């Protein structure tokens, strides 16, 4: 193979890779949206705004767009039963656990939440979710 | 050039005027009524009380920028807008009640008593008397609303720290605990003697039970009975999707308004009230299927309202300013729903419940609407987009009524002119 053929091949492969990864990302978010609508929307509302004093907002919330993915994964999987302070306000309602969601589904819904409304945070991978769940099992056996 | 400046000035004044003088503070009212903003931006104003001199006290859910949680508002120049605003206290909460010169306020665990002087100024802002303490506050339904009978007894709601007494709160398909252990110390109304100090559960009496969460309550002076408005349970469809659709959950169960006699049981968590079947239906956590009826000795509501609208304040109207039909009837504020989603939210208004000889007729109507601030009747799809959410209610000495909003802290004054 001469140089130009190699170049062609590399560019082609790169384009394929980009195309596939963009498509999977879009699917992630699309799947995540469906999960959000059936499980999360009722409390967190259609615009991710939550309910004052009760259900925490997801839109623009620093913890939601922050880097502590493990915490987000654990809240979705195991629920949440504390009065929580978020950006200076308090929320008191219990969060329903979702023990039946797979790591892929949790990454989808988190990717949707972190990239919707005014949120522009990074997507969450299945590996990050798996690490988050492992982390929580370790903590719970301590 | 000069003309141009005048024109600009005129224009800016009229724009300013239009922006501030929204007719009736943006509310829709029955003919002959008018509304204005008595106060704005005072904080998360929950319940309110008014003295015979017209001084208004508002209990804040959390401290304002100056760290205050009880706000005193006076209208010194009598133009219908408060012009002297002061405050004190450092605990969040909902309840406030004025009994002569004694002002009672509640945190989410306790009830405190302050003394007012002849000018309605607080005498002991830093050293209130603790009347009741140690009431359960487990995060959910934590507010403690208060009212009084004519014999100096306090009635306080202690909300259930749960949605439907499931073994694990708010879980799909989860069974209810039998019997529900929460009812020993919450999920009802407790009665205390207002003349005693430092009381807790053992000193009071459980006056009524089976009430998931009451925020609005008032003594009906004509019937000489307590009336309470309950927040019905949430999420029938989320946890029992095979029994309830989204559309059914949006309309079930009813928000209920009860006449309470000592010992009454309103049935939570075992049953809920279905305002289409007009029946008390067994909760799905306790083996219900949406049709099975609950025990017959459970209290029936005096009035049933659409689901999830969240009744926040109750006021029996005893004034002479409003037309005759309002006399001795009840006003109820509705905070507006969240659990109707994905369907549009409802509420965000003040309802009127007509009474005849101390009994509710069973009818109700919207009295004041438009608090949410939507244009052309547009629906609210996310609760946070409501501009104002009605909460507390009080009657002024001239017979006007006042409505608080705990979103931005507006106090609306509603009056009638013949």
Short mmCIF file of N, CA and C in Angstrom, two decimals, chain A residues 38-39 41-55 57 59 78 80-84 88-89 91-97 117, chain B residues 46 61-62 108 139-142 168-172 234-235 237-239 249 335 337-342 345 381-385 389 406-407:
data_model
loop_
_atom_site.label_atom_id
_atom_site.label_comp_id
_atom_site.label_asym_id
_atom_site.label_seq_id
_atom_site.Cartn_x
_atom_site.Cartn_y
_atom_site.Cartn_z
N UNK A 38 -40.65 8.02 31.68
CA UNK A 38 -41.47 7.04 32.40
C UNK A 38 -41.16 6.99 33.90
N UNK A 39 -39.92 7.34 34.31
CA UNK A 39 -39.57 7.15 35.73
C UNK A 39 -39.31 8.44 36.51
N UNK A 41 -39.84 11.98 35.31
CA UNK A 41 -40.55 13.22 34.99
C UNK A 41 -41.61 13.58 36.04
N UNK A 42 -42.28 12.56 36.58
CA UNK A 42 -43.40 12.84 37.47
C UNK A 42 -42.96 13.70 38.66
N UNK A 43 -41.78 13.45 39.19
CA UNK A 43 -41.29 14.26 40.31
C UNK A 43 -40.40 15.43 39.85
N UNK A 44 -39.50 15.14 38.92
CA UNK A 44 -38.53 16.17 38.53
C UNK A 44 -39.06 17.10 37.44
N UNK A 45 -40.27 16.79 36.91
CA UNK A 45 -40.99 17.64 35.97
C UNK A 45 -40.36 17.64 34.57
N UNK A 46 -41.20 18.06 33.61
CA UNK A 46 -40.83 17.97 32.19
C UNK A 46 -39.60 18.81 31.87
N UNK A 47 -39.42 19.92 32.57
CA UNK A 47 -38.29 20.81 32.29
C UNK A 47 -37.14 20.61 33.29
N UNK A 48 -37.17 19.49 34.03
CA UNK A 48 -36.11 19.23 35.00
C UNK A 48 -36.09 20.21 36.15
N UNK A 49 -37.18 20.94 36.32
CA UNK A 49 -37.23 22.01 37.32
C UNK A 49 -37.49 21.55 38.74
N UNK A 50 -37.89 20.29 38.93
CA UNK A 50 -38.21 19.81 40.27
C UNK A 50 -39.42 20.54 40.83
N UNK A 51 -39.62 20.40 42.15
CA UNK A 51 -40.73 21.06 42.84
C UNK A 51 -40.17 21.75 44.08
N UNK A 52 -40.38 23.06 44.21
CA UNK A 52 -39.80 23.79 45.35
C UNK A 52 -40.05 23.09 46.69
N UNK A 53 -39.04 23.00 47.51
CA UNK A 53 -39.06 22.40 48.85
C UNK A 53 -39.19 20.88 48.85
N UNK A 54 -39.57 20.27 47.73
CA UNK A 54 -39.85 18.83 47.74
C UNK A 54 -38.87 18.03 46.89
N UNK A 55 -39.01 18.17 45.56
CA UNK A 55 -38.23 17.34 44.65
C UNK A 55 -37.11 18.18 44.03
N UNK A 57 -34.37 19.99 41.81
CA UNK A 57 -34.27 20.26 40.38
C UNK A 57 -33.05 19.56 39.79
N UNK A 59 -32.26 20.52 36.34
CA UNK A 59 -31.82 21.55 35.39
C UNK A 59 -30.97 22.57 36.13
N UNK A 78 -30.14 3.29 44.09
CA UNK A 78 -30.57 2.91 45.45
C UNK A 78 -31.57 3.88 46.09
N UNK A 80 -32.92 7.76 47.55
CA UNK A 80 -32.31 8.78 48.39
C UNK A 80 -33.32 9.18 49.46
N UNK A 81 -32.90 9.12 50.72
CA UNK A 81 -33.84 9.39 51.81
C UNK A 81 -33.30 10.40 52.80
N UNK A 82 -32.78 11.50 52.29
CA UNK A 82 -32.29 12.56 53.18
C UNK A 82 -32.82 13.89 52.71
N UNK A 83 -32.92 14.81 53.65
CA UNK A 83 -33.21 16.19 53.27
C UNK A 83 -31.91 16.71 52.65
N UNK A 84 -31.99 17.21 51.42
CA UNK A 84 -30.75 17.55 50.72
C UNK A 84 -30.69 19.04 50.43
N UNK A 88 -28.22 26.08 47.84
CA UNK A 88 -28.77 27.00 48.84
C UNK A 88 -30.21 26.74 49.23
N UNK A 89 -30.88 25.78 48.57
CA UNK A 89 -32.26 25.47 48.93
C UNK A 89 -32.35 24.01 49.38
N UNK A 91 -34.53 20.28 49.84
CA UNK A 91 -35.55 19.42 49.25
C UNK A 91 -35.75 18.20 50.14
N UNK A 92 -37.03 17.85 50.39
CA UNK A 92 -37.29 16.88 51.45
C UNK A 92 -37.89 15.56 50.99
N UNK A 93 -38.34 15.44 49.76
CA UNK A 93 -39.05 14.22 49.38
C UNK A 93 -38.10 13.03 49.21
N UNK A 94 -38.64 11.82 49.41
CA UNK A 94 -37.84 10.61 49.19
C UNK A 94 -37.73 10.34 47.70
N UNK A 95 -36.54 9.87 47.28
CA UNK A 95 -36.34 9.48 45.89
C UNK A 95 -36.50 7.97 45.79
N UNK A 96 -37.32 7.54 44.81
CA UNK A 96 -37.59 6.12 44.59
C UNK A 96 -36.35 5.42 44.03
N UNK A 97 -35.96 4.26 44.60
CA UNK A 97 -34.83 3.52 44.02
C UNK A 97 -35.22 2.87 42.69
N UNK A 117 -32.10 20.61 28.82
CA UNK A 117 -32.48 21.92 29.34
C UNK A 117 -31.25 22.85 29.27
N UNK B 46 -45.47 31.71 54.57
CA UNK B 46 -46.40 30.57 54.70
C UNK B 46 -47.70 31.10 55.32
N UNK B 61 -40.86 30.19 55.80
CA UNK B 61 -40.40 28.80 55.81
C UNK B 61 -38.89 28.72 56.01
N UNK B 62 -38.18 29.75 55.57
CA UNK B 62 -36.74 29.84 55.85
C UNK B 62 -36.38 31.32 56.01
N UNK B 108 -40.80 23.45 62.75
CA UNK B 108 -41.26 22.14 62.31
C UNK B 108 -41.26 21.10 63.43
N UNK B 139 -38.53 15.05 57.99
CA UNK B 139 -38.26 15.49 56.62
C UNK B 139 -39.53 15.66 55.81
N UNK B 140 -40.34 14.61 55.64
CA UNK B 140 -41.51 14.72 54.79
C UNK B 140 -42.70 15.24 55.59
N UNK B 141 -43.49 16.14 54.99
CA UNK B 141 -44.72 16.64 55.62
C UNK B 141 -44.41 17.17 57.02
N UNK B 142 -43.37 17.99 57.10
CA UNK B 142 -42.80 18.38 58.38
C UNK B 142 -43.43 19.62 59.01
N UNK B 168 -40.86 0.38 52.67
CA UNK B 168 -39.86 1.34 52.18
C UNK B 168 -40.63 2.41 51.43
N UNK B 169 -40.55 3.65 51.93
CA UNK B 169 -41.36 4.75 51.39
C UNK B 169 -41.12 4.94 49.89
N UNK B 170 -42.18 5.14 49.16
CA UNK B 170 -42.14 5.48 47.74
C UNK B 170 -41.35 4.48 46.91
N UNK B 171 -41.75 3.18 47.00
CA UNK B 171 -41.13 2.16 46.17
C UNK B 171 -42.21 1.45 45.36
N UNK B 172 -41.86 1.04 44.15
CA UNK B 172 -42.81 0.42 43.24
C UNK B 172 -43.33 -0.89 43.83
N UNK B 234 -49.70 10.44 46.87
CA UNK B 234 -49.16 10.64 45.54
C UNK B 234 -48.96 9.30 44.83
N UNK B 235 -48.70 9.38 43.52
CA UNK B 235 -48.01 8.37 42.73
C UNK B 235 -48.68 6.99 42.67
N UNK B 237 -50.00 5.72 40.02
CA UNK B 237 -49.57 5.11 38.75
C UNK B 237 -48.10 4.72 38.76
N UNK B 238 -47.26 5.52 39.46
CA UNK B 238 -45.83 5.23 39.47
C UNK B 238 -45.55 3.89 40.15
N UNK B 239 -46.24 3.64 41.26
CA UNK B 239 -45.94 2.45 42.04
C UNK B 239 -46.85 1.27 41.71
N UNK B 249 -54.13 8.70 37.69
CA UNK B 249 -53.36 9.28 38.80
C UNK B 249 -53.53 10.79 38.86
N UNK B 335 -52.07 25.47 46.55
CA UNK B 335 -50.68 25.75 46.19
C UNK B 335 -50.38 25.41 44.73
N UNK B 337 -50.39 21.80 41.88
CA UNK B 337 -49.94 20.40 41.93
C UNK B 337 -48.54 20.20 41.34
N UNK B 338 -47.98 19.03 41.55
CA UNK B 338 -46.82 18.54 40.79
C UNK B 338 -47.08 17.11 40.30
N UNK B 339 -47.86 16.36 41.09
CA UNK B 339 -48.02 14.94 40.79
C UNK B 339 -49.07 14.65 39.73
N UNK B 340 -49.59 15.70 39.05
CA UNK B 340 -50.45 15.44 37.89
C UNK B 340 -49.60 15.16 36.64
N UNK B 341 -48.31 15.46 36.70
CA UNK B 341 -47.42 15.21 35.54
C UNK B 341 -47.48 13.73 35.16
N UNK B 342 -47.42 13.38 33.86
CA UNK B 342 -47.14 14.25 32.71
C UNK B 342 -48.31 15.13 32.25
N UNK B 345 -50.42 20.76 35.24
CA UNK B 345 -50.67 20.98 36.66
C UNK B 345 -51.95 21.79 36.87
N UNK B 381 -46.91 23.37 33.13
CA UNK B 381 -46.48 21.98 32.99
C UNK B 381 -45.37 21.64 34.00
N UNK B 382 -44.71 22.65 34.53
CA UNK B 382 -43.70 22.41 35.55
C UNK B 382 -43.98 23.36 36.72
N UNK B 383 -44.08 22.78 37.92
CA UNK B 383 -44.55 23.55 39.08
C UNK B 383 -43.75 24.83 39.32
N UNK B 384 -42.42 24.77 39.03
CA UNK B 384 -41.59 25.93 39.35
C UNK B 384 -41.92 27.15 38.48
N UNK B 385 -42.62 26.93 37.35
CA UNK B 385 -42.90 28.07 36.49
C UNK B 385 -44.08 28.91 36.97
N UNK B 389 -47.62 31.06 44.34
CA UNK B 389 -48.36 29.88 44.78
C UNK B 389 -49.06 30.25 46.09
N UNK B 406 -45.70 31.81 48.90
CA UNK B 406 -44.40 31.43 49.46
C UNK B 406 -43.32 31.25 48.39
N UNK B 407 -43.63 31.65 47.15
CA UNK B 407 -42.61 31.57 46.10
C UNK B 407 -41.72 32.81 46.13
#
